[in-house]
PDB file of C-alpha atoms and ligand atoms in Angstrom:
ATOM      1  CA  MET A   1       8.109  -0.428  23.959  1.00 70.00           C
ATOM      2  CA  VAL A   2       5.792  -2.226  21.755  1.00 73.00           C
ATOM      3  CA  ASN A   3       2.712  -1.568  23.999  1.00 87.00           C
ATOM      4  CA  ASN A   4       3.468   2.287  23.552  1.00 96.00           C
ATOM      5  CA  ARG A   5       3.129   1.873  19.574  1.00 97.00           C
ATOM      6  CA  GLU A   6       0.150  -0.167  20.076  1.00 98.00           C
ATOM      7  CA  GLN A   7      -1.800   2.258  21.876  1.00 98.00           C
ATOM      8  CA  ALA A   8      -0.392   5.038  19.268  1.00 98.00           C
ATOM      9  CA  LEU A   9      -1.690   2.977  16.645  1.00 98.00           C
ATOM     10  CA  GLU A  10      -5.178   2.066  18.117  1.00 98.00           C
ATOM     11  CA  ALA A  11      -5.569   5.470  18.836  1.00 98.00           C
ATOM     12  CA  LEU A  12      -4.797   6.273  15.267  1.00 98.00           C
ATOM     13  CA  HIS A  13      -7.389   3.764  14.079  1.00 98.00           C
ATOM     14  CA  ASP A  14      -9.996   5.317  16.587  1.00 98.00           C
ATOM     15  CA  GLN A  15      -9.190   8.718  14.734  1.00 98.00           C
ATOM     16  CA  VAL A  16      -9.802   7.398  11.090  1.00 98.00           C
ATOM     17  CA  ARG A  17     -13.026   5.681  12.753  1.00 98.00           C
ATOM     18  CA  ALA A  18     -14.164   9.111  13.685  1.00 98.00           C
ATOM     19  CA  CYS A  19     -12.516  11.064  10.884  1.00 98.00           C
ATOM     20  CA  LYS A  20     -15.248  13.569   8.807  1.00 98.00           C
ATOM     21  CA  LEU A  21     -12.377  15.415   7.279  1.00 98.00           C
ATOM     22  CA  CYS A  22     -13.702  14.492   3.532  1.00 98.00           C
ATOM     23  CA  PRO A  23     -17.070  13.950   2.661  1.00 97.00           C
ATOM     24  CA  LEU A  24     -16.319  10.103   2.033  1.00 98.00           C
ATOM     25  CA  TYR A  25     -17.770   9.777   5.895  1.00 98.00           C
ATOM     26  CA  VAL A  26     -21.285  10.474   5.032  1.00 98.00           C
ATOM     27  CA  GLY A  27     -21.660   7.163   2.952  1.00 97.00           C
ATOM     28  CA  ARG A  28     -19.469   5.134   4.783  1.00 98.00           C
ATOM     29  CA  THR A  29     -20.690   1.911   6.610  1.00 98.00           C
ATOM     30  CA  HIS A  30     -17.443   1.570   8.565  1.00 98.00           C
ATOM     31  CA  ALA A  31     -13.758   3.227   7.931  1.00 98.00           C
ATOM     32  CA  VAL A  32     -11.368   1.251   7.010  1.00 98.00           C
ATOM     33  CA  PRO A  33      -7.990   2.157   9.282  1.00 98.00           C
ATOM     34  CA  GLY A  34      -6.024  -0.993   8.519  1.00 98.00           C
ATOM     35  CA  ASP A  35      -5.283  -4.179   9.942  1.00 98.00           C
ATOM     36  CA  GLY A  36      -2.165  -5.936  11.447  1.00 98.00           C
ATOM     37  CA  PRO A  37       0.201  -6.006  14.260  1.00 98.00           C
ATOM     38  CA  VAL A  38       1.938  -2.925  15.422  1.00 98.00           C
ATOM     39  CA  ASN A  39       5.295  -4.816  14.963  1.00 97.00           C
ATOM     40  CA  ALA A  40       4.885  -5.862  11.442  1.00 98.00           C
ATOM     41  CA  THR A  41       8.119  -5.674   9.430  1.00 96.00           C
ATOM     42  CA  LEU A  42       5.992  -5.985   5.800  1.00 98.00           C
ATOM     43  CA  MET A  43       3.258  -3.435   5.144  1.00 98.00           C
ATOM     44  CA  PHE A  44       0.866  -3.692   2.057  1.00 98.00           C
ATOM     45  CA  ILE A  45      -0.891  -0.418   0.777  1.00 98.00           C
ATOM     46  CA  GLY A  46      -3.777  -0.722  -1.318  1.00 98.00           C
ATOM     47  CA  GLU A  47      -6.043   1.910  -2.848  1.00 98.00           C
ATOM     48  CA  ALA A  48      -9.491   2.293  -1.227  1.00 98.00           C
ATOM     49  CA  PRO A  49     -11.994   0.111   0.812  1.00 98.00           C
ATOM     50  CA  GLY A  50     -14.481  -1.558  -1.428  1.00 98.00           C
ATOM     51  CA  PHE A  51     -18.075  -2.974  -0.572  1.00 98.00           C
ATOM     52  CA  HIS A  52     -16.452  -5.640   1.570  1.00 98.00           C
ATOM     53  CA  GLU A  53     -14.330  -3.850   3.379  1.00 98.00           C
ATOM     54  CA  ASP A  54     -16.888  -0.912   4.236  1.00 98.00           C
ATOM     55  CA  GLN A  55     -19.055  -3.448   5.562  1.00 98.00           C
ATOM     56  CA  GLN A  56     -16.482  -5.262   8.054  1.00 98.00           C
ATOM     57  CA  GLY A  57     -14.145  -2.249   8.574  1.00 98.00           C
ATOM     58  CA  ILE A  58     -10.969  -4.656   7.367  1.00 98.00           C
ATOM     59  CA  PRO A  59      -9.020  -3.991   4.538  1.00 98.00           C
ATOM     60  CA  PHE A  60      -8.952  -6.703   1.609  1.00 98.00           C
ATOM     61  CA  VAL A  61     -11.540  -9.000   2.657  1.00 98.00           C
ATOM     62  CA  GLY A  62     -13.619  -8.842  -0.948  1.00 97.00           C
ATOM     63  CA  ALA A  63     -12.488 -10.789  -4.144  1.00 97.00           C
ATOM     64  CA  ALA A  64      -9.121  -9.076  -4.387  1.00 97.00           C
ATOM     65  CA  GLY A  65      -8.573  -9.523  -0.550  1.00 98.00           C
ATOM     66  CA  ARG A  66      -8.965 -13.397  -1.459  1.00 98.00           C
ATOM     67  CA  PHE A  67      -6.478 -13.214  -4.080  1.00 97.00           C
ATOM     68  CA  LEU A  68      -4.108 -11.329  -2.179  1.00 98.00           C
ATOM     69  CA  ASN A  69      -4.372 -13.928   0.611  1.00 98.00           C
ATOM     70  CA  GLU A  70      -3.533 -16.939  -1.915  1.00 97.00           C
ATOM     71  CA  LEU A  71      -0.189 -14.791  -3.125  1.00 97.00           C
ATOM     72  CA  LEU A  72       0.776 -14.426   0.090  1.00 97.00           C
ATOM     73  CA  GLU A  73       0.142 -17.997   1.116  1.00 97.00           C
ATOM     74  CA  LYS A  74       2.147 -19.188  -2.134  1.00 95.00           C
ATOM     75  CA  ALA A  75       4.658 -16.951  -0.702  1.00 94.00           C
ATOM     76  CA  GLY A  76       4.818 -18.549   2.369  1.00 94.00           C
ATOM     77  CA  ILE A  77       4.119 -15.096   4.257  1.00 96.00           C
ATOM     78  CA  ASP A  78       1.424 -15.169   7.011  1.00 97.00           C
ATOM     79  CA  ARG A  79      -1.170 -12.522   6.653  1.00 97.00           C
ATOM     80  CA  GLY A  80      -1.282 -12.397  10.409  1.00 97.00           C
ATOM     81  CA  VAL A  81       2.213 -11.040  10.755  1.00 97.00           C
ATOM     82  CA  VAL A  82       1.980  -8.485   8.065  1.00 98.00           C
ATOM     83  CA  TYR A  83      -0.059  -4.831   8.298  1.00 98.00           C
ATOM     84  CA  ILE A  84      -2.336  -4.192   5.372  1.00 98.00           C
ATOM     85  CA  THR A  85      -3.947  -0.766   4.747  1.00 98.00           C
ATOM     86  CA  ASN A  86      -5.337   1.372   1.664  1.00 98.00           C
ATOM     87  CA  VAL A  87      -4.362   5.258   0.531  1.00 98.00           C
ATOM     88  CA  ILE A  88      -7.840   6.251   1.601  1.00 98.00           C
ATOM     89  CA  LYS A  89      -9.720   4.595   4.311  1.00 98.00           C
ATOM     90  CA  CYS A  90     -13.475   5.295   3.165  1.00 98.00           C
ATOM     91  CA  ARG A  91     -15.119   3.561   0.292  1.00 98.00           C
ATOM     92  CA  PRO A  92     -15.797   5.820  -2.434  1.00 98.00           C
ATOM     93  CA  PRO A  93     -19.317   5.772  -3.781  1.00 97.00           C
ATOM     94  CA  GLY A  94     -19.580   3.259  -6.500  1.00 95.00           C
ATOM     95  CA  ASN A  95     -15.787   1.985  -6.141  1.00 93.00           C
ATOM     96  CA  ARG A  96     -14.862   4.843  -8.126  1.00 96.00           C
ATOM     97  CA  GLU A  97     -11.239   5.684  -8.080  1.00 96.00           C
ATOM     98  CA  PRO A  98     -10.071   8.139  -5.465  1.00 96.00           C
ATOM     99  CA  GLN A  99      -9.784  11.960  -5.700  1.00 97.00           C
ATOM    100  CA  ILE A 100      -7.101  13.910  -5.169  1.00 96.00           C
ATOM    101  CA  GLU A 101      -8.381  16.098  -2.516  1.00 97.00           C
ATOM    102  CA  GLU A 102      -9.284  12.799  -1.034  1.00 98.00           C
ATOM    103  CA  VAL A 103      -5.681  11.445  -1.268  1.00 97.00           C
ATOM    104  CA  ASP A 104      -4.200  14.376   0.235  1.00 97.00           C
ATOM    105  CA  VAL A 105      -6.593  14.727   3.406  1.00 98.00           C
ATOM    106  CA  CYS A 106      -6.086  11.185   4.174  1.00 98.00           C
ATOM    107  CA  ALA A 107      -2.323  11.082   3.645  1.00 98.00           C
ATOM    108  CA  PRO A 108      -1.391  12.335   7.229  1.00 98.00           C
ATOM    109  CA  TYR A 109      -3.303   8.864   8.604  1.00 98.00           C
ATOM    110  CA  LEU A 110      -0.864   6.614   5.959  1.00 98.00           C
ATOM    111  CA  ASP A 111       2.212   8.820   7.287  1.00 98.00           C
ATOM    112  CA  GLN A 112       1.455   8.323  10.955  1.00 98.00           C
ATOM    113  CA  GLN A 113       0.863   4.418  10.441  1.00 98.00           C
ATOM    114  CA  ILE A 114       4.206   4.202   8.808  1.00 98.00           C
ATOM    115  CA  GLU A 115       5.849   6.311  11.080  1.00 98.00           C
ATOM    116  CA  ILE A 116       4.154   4.051  14.028  1.00 98.00           C
ATOM    117  CA  ILE A 117       4.926   0.879  12.450  1.00 98.00           C
ATOM    118  CA  ASN A 118       8.457   1.241  10.670  1.00 97.00           C
ATOM    119  CA  PRO A 119       8.580  -1.715   8.150  1.00 97.00           C
ATOM    120  CA  GLN A 120      11.031  -2.719   6.680  1.00 96.00           C
ATOM    121  CA  VAL A 121       9.776  -3.026   3.301  1.00 97.00           C
ATOM    122  CA  ILE A 122       6.492  -1.291   1.955  1.00 98.00           C
ATOM    123  CA  VAL A 123       4.751  -3.164  -0.824  1.00 98.00           C
ATOM    124  CA  THR A 124       2.710  -0.697  -2.899  1.00 98.00           C
ATOM    125  CA  LEU A 125      -0.387  -2.418  -4.714  1.00 98.00           C
ATOM    126  CA  GLY A 126      -1.536  -0.645  -7.786  1.00 98.00           C
ATOM    127  CA  ARG A 127      -0.679   3.268  -8.625  1.00 97.00           C
ATOM    128  CA  TYR A 128      -2.408   5.584  -6.224  1.00 97.00           C
ATOM    129  CA  SER A 129       0.366   3.778  -3.269  1.00 97.00           C
ATOM    130  CA  MET A 130       2.879   3.477  -5.610  1.00 97.00           C
ATOM    131  CA  ASN A 131       2.470   7.271  -6.888  1.00 96.00           C
ATOM    132  CA  ARG A 132       3.057   8.262  -3.405  1.00 92.00           C
ATOM    133  CA  ALA A 133       6.802   6.928  -3.211  1.00 92.00           C
ATOM    134  CA  PHE A 134       7.127   7.508  -7.117  1.00 93.00           C
ATOM    135  CA  PRO A 135       5.275  10.166  -8.313  1.00 94.00           C
ATOM    136  CA  ASP A 136       6.347   9.645 -11.945  1.00 93.00           C
ATOM    137  CA  GLU A 137       6.282   6.212 -12.357  1.00 96.00           C
ATOM    138  CA  LYS A 138       3.898   3.541 -13.819  1.00 97.00           C
ATOM    139  CA  VAL A 139       3.352   0.311 -12.081  1.00 97.00           C
ATOM    140  CA  SER A 140       3.691  -1.617 -15.541  1.00 97.00           C
ATOM    141  CA  VAL A 141       7.329  -0.093 -15.558  1.00 97.00           C
ATOM    142  CA  VAL A 142       8.512  -0.669 -11.974  1.00 97.00           C
ATOM    143  CA  HIS A 143       6.652  -3.372 -10.651  1.00 97.00           C
ATOM    144  CA  GLY A 144       8.431  -6.278  -9.064  1.00 97.00           C
ATOM    145  CA  GLN A 145      11.718  -3.731  -8.559  1.00 96.00           C
ATOM    146  CA  PRO A 146      12.583  -2.606  -4.943  1.00 96.00           C
ATOM    147  CA  ARG A 147      13.625   0.694  -4.200  1.00 95.00           C
ATOM    148  CA  LYS A 148      15.080   2.966  -1.478  1.00 94.00           C
ATOM    149  CA  VAL A 149      13.261   6.107  -1.096  1.00 92.00           C
ATOM    150  CA  ASN A 150      14.242   8.179   1.996  1.00 89.00           C
ATOM    151  CA  GLY A 151      15.648   5.358   3.464  1.00 90.00           C
ATOM    152  CA  ARG A 152      12.774   2.922   3.045  1.00 94.00           C
ATOM    153  CA  VAL A 153      12.094   0.064   0.527  1.00 96.00           C
ATOM    154  CA  TYR A 154       9.579  -0.012  -1.406  1.00 97.00           C
ATOM    155  CA  PHE A 155       8.275  -2.859  -3.709  1.00 97.00           C
ATOM    156  CA  PRO A 156       6.029  -1.640  -5.858  1.00 98.00           C
ATOM    157  CA  MET A 157       3.444  -4.088  -7.413  1.00 98.00           C
ATOM    158  CA  TYR A 158       0.255  -4.301  -9.730  1.00 98.00           C
ATOM    159  CA  HIS A 159      -2.902  -4.294  -7.322  1.00 98.00           C
ATOM    160  CA  PRO A 160      -4.218  -7.716  -7.068  1.00 97.00           C
ATOM    161  CA  ALA A 161      -7.754  -6.568  -8.711  1.00 97.00           C
ATOM    162  CA  ALA A 162      -5.838  -5.595 -11.878  1.00 97.00           C
ATOM    163  CA  ALA A 163      -4.893  -9.253 -12.323  1.00 96.00           C
ATOM    164  CA  LEU A 164      -8.619 -10.518 -11.457  1.00 96.00           C
ATOM    165  CA  HIS A 165      -9.815  -8.030 -14.209  1.00 95.00           C
ATOM    166  CA  GLN A 166      -6.805  -8.810 -16.757  1.00 96.00           C
ATOM    167  CA  PRO A 167      -5.972 -12.627 -16.224  1.00 95.00           C
ATOM    168  CA  SER A 168      -2.781 -12.433 -18.383  1.00 95.00           C
ATOM    169  CA  LEU A 169      -1.221 -10.057 -15.376  1.00 97.00           C
ATOM    170  CA  ARG A 170      -1.829 -13.235 -12.967  1.00 96.00           C
ATOM    171  CA  SER A 171       1.630 -14.848 -13.679  1.00 96.00           C
ATOM    172  CA  THR A 172       3.155 -11.386 -13.376  1.00 97.00           C
ATOM    173  CA  VAL A 173       1.689 -10.821  -9.557  1.00 97.00           C
ATOM    174  CA  GLU A 174       2.564 -14.457  -8.571  1.00 96.00           C
ATOM    175  CA  ALA A 175       6.484 -13.688 -10.128  1.00 97.00           C
ATOM    176  CA  ASP A 176       6.226 -10.260  -8.280  1.00 97.00           C
ATOM    177  CA  PHE A 177       5.554 -12.194  -5.205  1.00 96.00           C
ATOM    178  CA  SER A 178       8.556 -14.495  -5.736  1.00 95.00           C
ATOM    179  CA  ARG A 179      10.722 -11.702  -5.772  1.00 96.00           C
ATOM    180  CA  LEU A 180       9.209 -10.263  -2.493  1.00 96.00           C
ATOM    181  CA  ARG A 181       9.876 -13.402  -0.880  1.00 95.00           C
ATOM    182  CA  ALA A 182      13.656 -13.292  -2.267  1.00 94.00           C
ATOM    183  CA  LEU A 183      13.739  -9.753  -0.774  1.00 94.00           C
ATOM    184  CA  LEU A 184      12.557 -10.951   2.194  1.00 93.00           C
ATOM    185  CA  ASP A 185      15.339 -13.766   2.602  1.00 91.00           C
ATOM    186  CA  GLY A 186      18.013 -10.980   2.525  1.00 87.00           C
ATOM    187  CA  GLU A 187      18.392 -10.350  -1.662  1.00 73.00           C
ATOM    188  CA  VAL A 188      20.408  -7.326  -1.529  1.00 64.00           C
ATOM    189  CA  ILE A 189      18.520  -4.031  -2.196  1.00 66.00           C
ATOM    190  CA  PRO A 190      19.777  -1.340  -4.640  1.00 63.00           C
ATOM    191  CA  GLU A 191      21.112   1.941  -3.126  1.00 67.00           C
ATOM    192  CA  GLU A 192      18.986   4.806  -2.719  1.00 69.00           C
ATOM    193  CA  PHE A 193      17.485   5.830  -6.196  1.00 59.00           C
ATOM    194  CA  THR A 194      18.958   8.902  -7.812  1.00 59.00           C
ATOM    195  CA  PRO A 195      17.401   9.914 -10.934  1.00 55.00           C
ATOM    196  CA  PRO A 196      19.502  10.176 -13.970  1.00 57.00           C
ATOM    197  CA  PRO A 197      21.138  13.578 -15.065  1.00 58.00           C
ATOM    198  CA  ASP A 198      18.710  15.359 -17.136  1.00 56.00           C
ATOM    199  CA  VAL A 199      19.589  16.074 -20.823  1.00 48.00           C
ATOM    200  CA  GLU A 200      20.760  19.886 -20.072  1.00 49.00           C
ATOM    201  CA  GLN A 201      23.169  18.201 -17.560  1.00 46.00           C
ATOM    202  CA  LEU A 202      24.183  15.901 -19.948  1.00 47.00           C
ATOM    203  CA  SER A 203      24.896  18.398 -22.647  1.00 45.00           C
ATOM    204  CA  LEU A 204      27.347  20.212 -20.162  1.00 45.00           C
ATOM    205  CA  PHE A 205      30.100  17.033 -20.793  1.00 40.00           C
TER     206      PHE A 205
HETATM  207  N1  LIG B 301      -8.950  -2.498  -2.787  1.00 96.16           N
HETATM  208  C1  LIG B 301      -8.121  -2.034  -2.169  1.00 96.16           C
HETATM  209  O1  LIG B 301      -7.351  -1.506  -3.042  1.00 96.16           O
HETATM  210  N2  LIG B 301      -8.184  -1.973  -0.787  1.00 96.16           N
HETATM  211  C2  LIG B 301      -8.970  -2.924  -0.185  1.00 96.16           C
HETATM  212  O2  LIG B 301      -9.167  -2.818   0.837  1.00 96.16           O
HETATM  213  C3  LIG B 301      -9.799  -3.651  -0.961  1.00 96.16           C
HETATM  214  C4  LIG B 301      -9.851  -3.865  -2.446  1.00 96.16           C
END
């Protein structure tokens, strides 16, 4: 069974490596499909590959990756057992932010990764990956709070690069990793999120 899934994931990685669906392929050295075992129960989703990721074809191997490794180690999570990927798989020129069309065209790859790996918990790093699950939220408001969406548990966090650029965020990110640890250790997850009734509905009562 794992073998079939392994093959499906490898075939998907190959598809990403050959992808020419958006203009980002022109400037890439390597596409960066994702890294980790197909049976990972924990999945991290970042934003987009940077310089070092583009050079090596592996996600989170630059400065943000080193910080992510540190956070994982402190939380007692082995990077070798988690799956790490990004919302878009090719480096935007000059590390600019991903554009909506790039996110849209790349989305089916991420959807298939989630389907094949079927992780118990998805950690979103930064707003691009968080917005896939919670389109109207802000990382500054919801970080560190696990939430179920369509039967999946999401755990939104700041992007590690944000804490590198803004050192005051470092302790927040570290605290969120401790919460992630607690979640993995069996902390109860709130039931499926349902938005509060809007003002019009409230006025009926
Ligand atoms: N930042 C990301 O969002 N992803 C990477 O792979 C590296 C840095």
